[in-house]
């Protein structure tokens, strides 16, 4: 029996053994990278399951097997980026569909939907943390798809997945959950009623800031076949080498996520008690508006923190230019700590008026807390805050 077929494994074991069975030809404990474009056929149309690497590749197959296992899914498709995974979904749903989506979504998602697919579908941004509003909007607009990001980026709003998907099913609306911030280790939306789960593998799944990738996990064979055919036709497949790197990265997902969470909670408590900080948003804090919802559907609280400085844009820029341990860079989920200014960086594509209405203000700063020594991280924050008084 292949290790990936062992039943009843804990997630900490799954990340290592799912898709990680030794190479059948040589016994290599680390499977080889199938760095090939094509595959020899014994006769026309007779092959071993692989024809062309845009369509299928053994290394990518292993990664898809691993991710499906972690997300409690029957099927997985990995892509060249998170945005390309979102693009496949936009092509997979009927033309002219109405999509209700979380008002506070990743800036790249907002840009994709409002500048590329705005002529193909109708997008309506709503507060998905409010079940009454969701049901009202579903009744009003009769959407095909409800797109949930939870926690959201960057305001870390938590949507009650089980409650919202129950409403969606009542009206026969498909639900997709962007699970990037939690990873499959801390949250499994399919088990809570979602139809599709999306990840930017660039973040926690890979975890080392060296690969861009996306993934879709789902249980519907019909929808999987449609998404795969679209990927084969459009071509946003992940390369064999990048798939191999993510397979290597995901082996440490369990210990990384635990370390991210442990550090983030201590950093969040430090910031919440600091006189120069106006407000801290972290799902693991009791002060978070949806802390109870987070506890009910997540097994951990992740490594993302959003906080508001007491000050204006000048103070924010000064703070960001002086901090040292936290690298000023976009993205998140790597072992190293990152810091960024959403209004200027990751969410700059969202109009200023819309950002301000959502609460993405000029004094808002987002942290991706890494797995360094937490005392070093806190000392860096404290020293920098003192320097900008």
Short mmCIF file of C-alpha atoms in Angstrom, two decimals:
data_model
loop_
_atom_site.label_atom_id
_atom_site.label_comp_id
_atom_site.label_asym_id
_atom_site.label_seq_id
_atom_site.Cartn_x
_atom_site.Cartn_y
_atom_site.Cartn_z
CA UNK A 1 0.00 0.00 0.00
CA UNK A 2 1.25 3.48 -0.86
CA UNK A 3 1.77 5.75 2.13
CA UNK A 4 -0.59 8.25 0.54
CA UNK A 5 -3.35 5.60 0.77
CA UNK A 6 -2.96 4.95 4.50
CA UNK A 7 -6.27 5.69 6.16
CA UNK A 8 -6.82 7.78 9.28
CA UNK A 9 -3.62 9.82 9.24
CA UNK A 10 -3.35 13.03 11.23
CA UNK A 11 -2.67 16.17 9.17
CA UNK A 12 0.88 16.35 10.52
CA UNK A 13 1.44 12.94 8.92
CA UNK A 14 -0.56 13.68 5.78
CA UNK A 15 1.63 16.65 4.85
CA UNK A 16 4.61 14.29 4.72
CA UNK A 17 3.12 11.10 3.31
CA UNK A 18 0.20 12.11 1.05
CA UNK A 19 1.59 12.12 -2.47
CA UNK A 20 5.00 11.26 -0.99
CA UNK A 21 5.26 7.54 -1.64
CA UNK A 22 8.77 6.43 -2.72
CA UNK A 23 9.59 6.29 -6.41
CA UNK A 24 8.34 2.95 -7.77
CA UNK A 25 11.27 2.49 -10.17
CA UNK A 26 14.23 3.27 -7.90
CA UNK A 27 12.83 3.37 -4.37
CA UNK A 28 14.00 6.98 -3.95
CA UNK A 29 12.46 8.36 -0.77
CA UNK A 30 12.21 11.78 -2.44
CA UNK A 31 10.41 11.31 -5.77
CA UNK A 32 12.15 12.69 -8.85
CA UNK A 33 11.08 15.79 -10.75
CA UNK A 34 9.53 14.74 -14.04
CA UNK A 35 11.07 17.59 -15.99
CA UNK A 36 9.65 16.53 -19.32
CA UNK A 37 7.28 18.04 -21.85
CA UNK A 38 5.98 14.85 -23.44
CA UNK A 39 5.66 11.09 -22.94
CA UNK A 40 6.30 8.18 -25.32
CA UNK A 41 3.22 6.22 -26.36
CA UNK A 42 3.35 2.49 -27.15
CA UNK A 43 0.90 3.07 -30.01
CA UNK A 44 -1.28 6.02 -31.03
CA UNK A 45 -3.46 6.97 -28.04
CA UNK A 46 -2.05 4.20 -25.83
CA UNK A 47 -0.03 5.64 -22.95
CA UNK A 48 0.53 5.40 -19.20
CA UNK A 49 -1.81 8.22 -18.22
CA UNK A 50 0.43 11.05 -19.39
CA UNK A 51 0.61 12.65 -22.83
CA UNK A 52 1.83 16.24 -22.45
CA UNK A 53 2.91 18.16 -19.35
CA UNK A 54 0.51 21.05 -19.84
CA UNK A 55 -2.22 18.44 -19.38
CA UNK A 56 -0.72 16.10 -16.80
CA UNK A 57 2.62 15.59 -15.08
CA UNK A 58 3.55 12.96 -12.45
CA UNK A 59 5.10 15.54 -10.12
CA UNK A 60 2.02 17.74 -10.31
CA UNK A 61 -0.19 14.68 -9.78
CA UNK A 62 1.59 13.95 -6.50
CA UNK A 63 1.02 17.52 -5.31
CA UNK A 64 -2.67 17.38 -6.25
CA UNK A 65 -3.02 14.11 -4.38
CA UNK A 66 -1.41 15.66 -1.30
CA UNK A 67 -3.55 18.80 -1.34
CA UNK A 68 -6.81 16.92 -1.90
CA UNK A 69 -6.00 14.77 1.12
CA UNK A 70 -5.22 17.79 3.33
CA UNK A 71 -8.37 19.66 2.28
CA UNK A 72 -10.61 16.57 2.62
CA UNK A 73 -11.40 16.83 -1.10
CA UNK A 74 -11.90 14.25 -3.84
CA UNK A 75 -10.17 16.35 -6.49
CA UNK A 76 -7.49 19.04 -6.77
CA UNK A 77 -6.12 21.15 -9.61
CA UNK A 78 -2.91 23.11 -9.13
CA UNK A 79 -2.13 26.15 -11.25
CA UNK A 80 0.65 28.60 -11.96
CA UNK A 81 -0.76 31.20 -9.52
CA UNK A 82 -3.68 31.90 -7.22
CA UNK A 83 -5.04 34.40 -9.73
CA UNK A 84 -4.94 31.78 -12.51
CA UNK A 85 -6.98 29.47 -10.26
CA UNK A 86 -9.54 32.26 -9.85
CA UNK A 87 -9.49 32.79 -13.61
CA UNK A 88 -10.37 29.14 -14.24
CA UNK A 89 -13.42 29.47 -11.98
CA UNK A 90 -14.55 32.60 -13.83
CA UNK A 91 -14.38 30.66 -17.12
CA UNK A 92 -16.03 27.58 -15.60
CA UNK A 93 -19.24 29.31 -14.53
CA UNK A 94 -21.95 30.34 -17.04
CA UNK A 95 -21.36 33.59 -18.89
CA UNK A 96 -23.24 36.51 -17.39
CA UNK A 97 -23.38 34.97 -13.91
CA UNK A 98 -23.90 37.10 -10.84
CA UNK A 99 -21.26 36.60 -8.16
CA UNK A 100 -21.67 37.84 -4.60
CA UNK A 101 -18.33 38.22 -2.89
CA UNK A 102 -16.79 39.40 0.35
CA UNK A 103 -16.37 43.17 0.29
CA UNK A 104 -12.89 42.97 1.80
CA UNK A 105 -11.04 40.69 -0.62
CA UNK A 106 -7.43 40.47 -1.73
CA UNK A 107 -6.55 43.38 -4.01
CA UNK A 108 -5.52 41.05 -6.84
CA UNK A 109 -8.91 39.35 -6.74
CA UNK A 110 -10.65 42.72 -6.81
CA UNK A 111 -8.52 43.84 -9.75
CA UNK A 112 -9.13 40.62 -11.70
CA UNK A 113 -12.89 40.81 -11.29
CA UNK A 114 -13.30 44.56 -11.89
CA UNK A 115 -10.84 45.05 -14.76
CA UNK A 116 -10.81 41.70 -16.61
CA UNK A 117 -14.08 39.88 -15.97
CA UNK A 118 -16.38 42.87 -15.43
CA UNK A 119 -17.82 42.38 -18.93
CA UNK A 120 -18.32 38.63 -18.45
CA UNK A 121 -20.02 38.50 -15.06
CA UNK A 122 -21.82 40.74 -12.58
CA UNK A 123 -19.89 41.25 -9.32
CA UNK A 124 -21.60 42.49 -6.16
CA UNK A 125 -19.53 43.09 -3.03
CA UNK A 126 -21.30 42.36 0.26
CA UNK A 127 -20.57 41.79 3.94
CA UNK A 128 -20.45 38.00 4.11
CA UNK A 129 -19.99 38.07 7.90
CA UNK A 130 -23.69 39.00 8.20
CA UNK A 131 -25.90 35.97 7.40
CA UNK A 132 -29.06 38.11 7.17
CA UNK A 133 -27.46 40.40 4.59
CA UNK A 134 -26.18 37.40 2.64
CA UNK A 135 -29.64 35.82 2.44
CA UNK A 136 -31.21 39.16 1.52
CA UNK A 137 -28.69 39.68 -1.30
CA UNK A 138 -29.13 36.12 -2.55
CA UNK A 139 -32.88 36.59 -2.73
CA UNK A 140 -32.43 39.94 -4.46
CA UNK A 141 -29.75 39.09 -7.01
CA UNK A 142 -30.13 35.31 -7.51
CA UNK A 143 -26.37 34.69 -7.89
CA UNK A 144 -24.71 31.63 -9.36
CA UNK A 145 -21.72 31.83 -7.00
CA UNK A 146 -20.96 33.16 -3.53
CA UNK A 147 -17.24 33.94 -3.17
CA UNK A 148 -16.05 34.03 0.44
CA UNK A 149 -12.63 35.03 1.70
CA UNK A 150 -12.20 34.14 5.35
CA UNK A 151 -10.24 35.53 7.07
CA UNK A 152 -10.33 38.47 4.66
CA UNK A 153 -7.33 40.37 3.43
CA UNK A 154 -6.39 42.69 5.11
CA UNK A 155 -9.15 43.29 7.71
CA UNK A 156 -9.27 39.67 8.87
CA UNK A 157 -13.07 39.46 8.89
CA UNK A 158 -14.34 35.96 9.67
CA UNK A 159 -17.33 34.50 7.83
CA UNK A 160 -19.26 31.66 9.46
CA UNK A 161 -18.76 29.15 6.64
CA UNK A 162 -21.24 26.56 7.88
CA UNK A 163 -23.99 29.12 8.44
CA UNK A 164 -23.46 30.84 5.08
CA UNK A 165 -23.18 27.64 3.06
CA UNK A 166 -26.42 26.42 4.63
CA UNK A 167 -28.09 29.55 3.26
CA UNK A 168 -26.41 29.09 -0.13
CA UNK A 169 -27.61 25.50 -0.46
CA UNK A 170 -31.16 26.60 0.37
CA UNK A 171 -31.08 28.75 -2.79
CA UNK A 172 -28.93 26.31 -4.83
CA UNK A 173 -26.03 28.77 -4.95
CA UNK A 174 -22.46 27.44 -5.26
CA UNK A 175 -19.99 28.58 -2.60
CA UNK A 176 -16.24 29.10 -3.02
CA UNK A 177 -13.97 29.83 -0.07
CA UNK A 178 -10.55 31.41 -0.46
CA UNK A 179 -8.73 29.57 2.34
CA UNK A 180 -5.27 31.06 1.72
CA UNK A 181 -4.82 32.74 5.11
CA UNK A 182 -5.59 29.59 7.11
CA UNK A 183 -4.11 26.87 4.87
CA UNK A 184 -5.63 23.36 4.90
CA UNK A 185 -3.96 22.80 8.26
CA UNK A 186 -6.15 25.23 10.25
CA UNK A 187 -9.39 25.27 8.24
CA UNK A 188 -11.24 22.91 5.87
CA UNK A 189 -14.19 24.71 4.21
CA UNK A 190 -15.39 21.67 2.24
CA UNK A 191 -16.22 19.90 5.50
CA UNK A 192 -18.26 22.97 6.48
CA UNK A 193 -20.37 22.93 3.33
CA UNK A 194 -18.35 24.81 0.69
CA UNK A 195 -18.31 23.54 -2.90
CA UNK A 196 -14.87 24.84 -3.91
CA UNK A 197 -11.77 25.84 -1.97
CA UNK A 198 -9.14 28.13 -3.49
CA UNK A 199 -5.57 28.68 -2.31
CA UNK A 200 -2.71 30.83 -3.34
CA UNK A 201 -0.03 28.18 -2.76
CA UNK A 202 2.49 31.02 -2.94
CA UNK A 203 1.66 31.65 0.70
CA UNK A 204 1.44 29.14 3.57
CA UNK A 205 1.18 25.91 1.56
CA UNK A 206 4.63 26.43 0.04
CA UNK A 207 5.80 28.61 2.91
CA UNK A 208 9.24 29.62 1.66
CA UNK A 209 8.63 32.66 -0.57
CA UNK A 210 10.18 30.95 -3.60
CA UNK A 211 7.24 29.61 -5.63
CA UNK A 212 4.12 31.20 -7.11
CA UNK A 213 1.18 28.81 -7.41
CA UNK A 214 -2.54 28.28 -6.96
CA UNK A 215 -4.88 25.41 -6.20
CA UNK A 216 -8.54 24.48 -6.40
CA UNK A 217 -9.98 21.65 -4.29
CA UNK A 218 -13.48 20.27 -4.81
CA UNK A 219 -15.66 17.18 -4.58
CA UNK A 220 -17.77 17.48 -7.73
CA UNK A 221 -16.39 15.27 -10.51
CA UNK A 222 -18.41 17.22 -13.07
CA UNK A 223 -16.95 20.57 -12.01
CA UNK A 224 -13.46 19.08 -11.69
CA UNK A 225 -13.61 17.78 -15.26
CA UNK A 226 -14.71 21.21 -16.49
CA UNK A 227 -11.93 23.02 -14.60
CA UNK A 228 -9.31 20.53 -15.79
CA UNK A 229 -10.41 20.90 -19.42
CA UNK A 230 -10.19 24.67 -19.08
CA UNK A 231 -6.70 24.42 -17.59
CA UNK A 232 -5.64 22.13 -20.42
CA UNK A 233 -7.03 24.58 -22.98
CA UNK A 234 -5.88 27.85 -21.38
CA UNK A 235 -2.56 26.53 -20.10
CA UNK A 236 -2.06 27.97 -16.56
CA UNK A 237 -0.55 24.69 -15.33
CA UNK A 238 2.13 24.68 -12.67
CA UNK A 239 5.56 23.57 -13.84
CA UNK A 240 7.06 20.26 -12.65
CA UNK A 241 9.87 21.98 -10.77
CA UNK A 242 7.55 24.39 -8.98
CA UNK A 243 5.25 21.49 -8.09
CA UNK A 244 8.21 19.63 -6.63
CA UNK A 245 9.22 22.69 -4.58
CA UNK A 246 5.70 23.00 -3.16
CA UNK A 247 5.73 19.28 -2.32
CA UNK A 248 8.94 19.89 -0.41
CA UNK A 249 7.53 22.97 1.31
CA UNK A 250 4.23 21.38 2.34
CA UNK A 251 6.07 18.66 4.32
CA UNK A 252 6.65 21.22 7.08
CA UNK A 253 3.19 22.83 6.91
CA UNK A 254 2.09 21.47 10.29
CA UNK A 255 5.09 22.63 12.28
CA UNK A 256 5.24 25.95 10.41
CA UNK A 257 1.59 26.79 11.02
CA UNK A 258 1.90 26.00 14.71
CA UNK A 259 4.98 28.24 14.92
CA UNK A 260 3.30 31.06 12.96
CA UNK A 261 0.30 30.93 15.27
CA UNK A 262 2.34 30.85 18.47
CA UNK A 263 4.41 33.86 17.42
CA UNK A 264 1.45 35.82 16.05
CA UNK A 265 -0.56 35.53 19.24
CA UNK A 266 2.33 36.92 21.32
CA UNK A 267 2.96 39.73 18.82
CA UNK A 268 -0.75 40.59 18.72
CA UNK A 269 -0.95 40.78 22.53
CA UNK A 270 2.13 43.02 22.61
CA UNK A 271 0.69 45.37 20.01
CA UNK A 272 -2.74 45.47 21.68
CA UNK A 273 -1.14 46.67 24.90
CA UNK A 274 1.10 49.27 23.23
CA UNK A 275 0.14 52.96 23.70
CA UNK A 276 1.04 53.85 20.10
CA UNK A 277 -1.32 51.30 18.60
CA UNK A 278 -4.94 52.29 18.06
CA UNK A 279 -6.37 48.84 17.32
CA UNK A 280 -5.25 45.27 16.60
CA UNK A 281 -7.11 42.69 14.52
CA UNK A 282 -6.15 39.05 15.07
CA UNK A 283 -8.67 36.16 15.18
CA UNK A 284 -6.95 34.70 18.23
CA UNK A 285 -7.62 37.79 20.36
CA UNK A 286 -10.86 37.89 22.35
CA UNK A 287 -11.24 41.48 21.14
CA UNK A 288 -11.69 40.32 17.54
CA UNK A 289 -15.34 40.85 16.46
CA UNK A 290 -15.69 37.28 15.21
CA UNK A 291 -13.40 35.52 17.70
CA UNK A 292 -16.10 32.98 18.65
CA UNK A 293 -16.80 32.16 15.00
CA UNK A 294 -13.08 31.71 14.39
CA UNK A 295 -12.82 29.28 17.32
CA UNK A 296 -15.79 27.29 16.03
CA UNK A 297 -14.44 26.62 12.52
CA UNK A 298 -10.67 26.97 12.73
CA UNK A 299 -8.25 24.73 14.62
CA UNK A 300 -5.76 27.62 14.82
CA UNK A 301 -5.63 31.35 14.20
CA UNK A 302 -2.81 31.70 11.67
CA UNK A 303 0.04 34.17 11.36
CA UNK A 304 -1.64 37.30 9.96
CA UNK A 305 -2.12 40.46 12.02
CA UNK A 306 -3.54 43.83 11.04
CA UNK A 307 -3.07 46.87 13.26
CA UNK A 308 -3.74 50.60 13.16
CA UNK A 309 -1.06 53.06 14.22
CA UNK A 310 -1.97 56.20 16.09
CA UNK A 311 -0.94 58.62 13.37
CA UNK A 312 -1.20 59.53 9.70
CA UNK A 313 0.40 58.31 6.46
CA UNK A 314 3.69 60.03 7.31
CA UNK A 315 3.97 58.12 10.58
CA UNK A 316 3.10 54.87 8.83
CA UNK A 317 5.80 55.41 6.20
CA UNK A 318 8.34 56.34 8.87
CA UNK A 319 7.53 53.20 10.83
CA UNK A 320 7.77 50.98 7.74
CA UNK A 321 11.07 52.50 6.66
CA UNK A 322 12.73 51.94 10.04
CA UNK A 323 11.65 48.42 10.96
CA UNK A 324 14.32 45.77 10.39
CA UNK A 325 13.26 42.18 11.24
CA UNK A 326 10.03 42.53 9.29
CA UNK A 327 10.89 42.84 5.60
CA UNK A 328 8.85 45.49 3.79
CA UNK A 329 7.39 43.39 0.98
CA UNK A 330 4.14 42.15 -0.52
CA UNK A 331 2.94 38.56 -0.12
CA UNK A 332 2.72 36.54 3.10
CA UNK A 333 2.95 33.08 4.61
CA UNK A 334 6.73 32.56 4.37
CA UNK A 335 8.99 31.52 7.22
CA UNK A 336 10.38 35.07 7.34
CA UNK A 337 8.27 37.91 8.78
CA UNK A 338 6.93 40.47 6.33
CA UNK A 339 5.24 43.83 6.77
CA UNK A 340 3.31 45.94 4.28
CA UNK A 341 1.00 48.92 3.80
CA UNK A 342 -2.16 47.65 2.02
CA UNK A 343 -3.40 51.07 0.88
CA UNK A 344 -0.14 51.69 -1.02
CA UNK A 345 0.90 48.11 -1.82
CA UNK A 346 -1.35 45.03 -2.01
CA UNK A 347 -4.68 46.87 -2.19
CA UNK A 348 -3.68 49.92 -4.23
CA UNK A 349 -5.89 48.71 -7.10
CA UNK A 350 -8.97 49.30 -4.96
CA UNK A 351 -10.25 52.90 -5.30
CA UNK A 352 -9.37 55.12 -2.35
CA UNK A 353 -13.02 55.84 -1.54
CA UNK A 354 -13.82 52.12 -1.45
CA UNK A 355 -10.76 51.38 0.70
CA UNK A 356 -11.75 54.03 3.21
CA UNK A 357 -15.35 52.80 3.34
CA UNK A 358 -14.02 49.31 4.14
CA UNK A 359 -11.61 50.61 6.76
CA UNK A 360 -8.36 50.16 4.80
CA UNK A 361 -6.96 53.46 6.01
CA UNK A 362 -3.54 55.07 5.73
CA UNK A 363 -2.60 54.03 9.27
CA UNK A 364 -3.41 50.35 8.65
CA UNK A 365 -0.42 47.99 8.58
CA UNK A 366 -0.43 44.26 7.87
CA UNK A 367 2.00 41.75 9.36
CA UNK A 368 2.80 38.26 8.18
CA UNK A 369 4.43 36.87 11.31
CA UNK A 370 7.18 34.38 10.52
CA UNK A 371 8.78 31.65 12.60
CA UNK A 372 11.79 33.58 13.91
CA UNK A 373 12.43 33.97 17.63
CA UNK A 374 9.38 35.86 18.85
CA UNK A 375 11.35 38.00 21.29
CA UNK A 376 13.42 39.33 18.39
CA UNK A 377 10.24 40.21 16.51
CA UNK A 378 8.69 41.99 19.48
CA UNK A 379 11.92 43.86 20.22
CA UNK A 380 12.04 45.05 16.61
CA UNK A 381 8.47 46.34 16.79
CA UNK A 382 9.05 47.99 20.15
CA UNK A 383 12.30 49.67 19.08
CA UNK A 384 10.72 50.98 15.89
CA UNK A 385 7.63 52.30 17.67
CA UNK A 386 9.84 54.16 20.16
CA UNK A 387 11.86 55.62 17.29
CA UNK A 388 8.82 57.25 15.65
CA UNK A 389 7.29 58.85 18.74
#
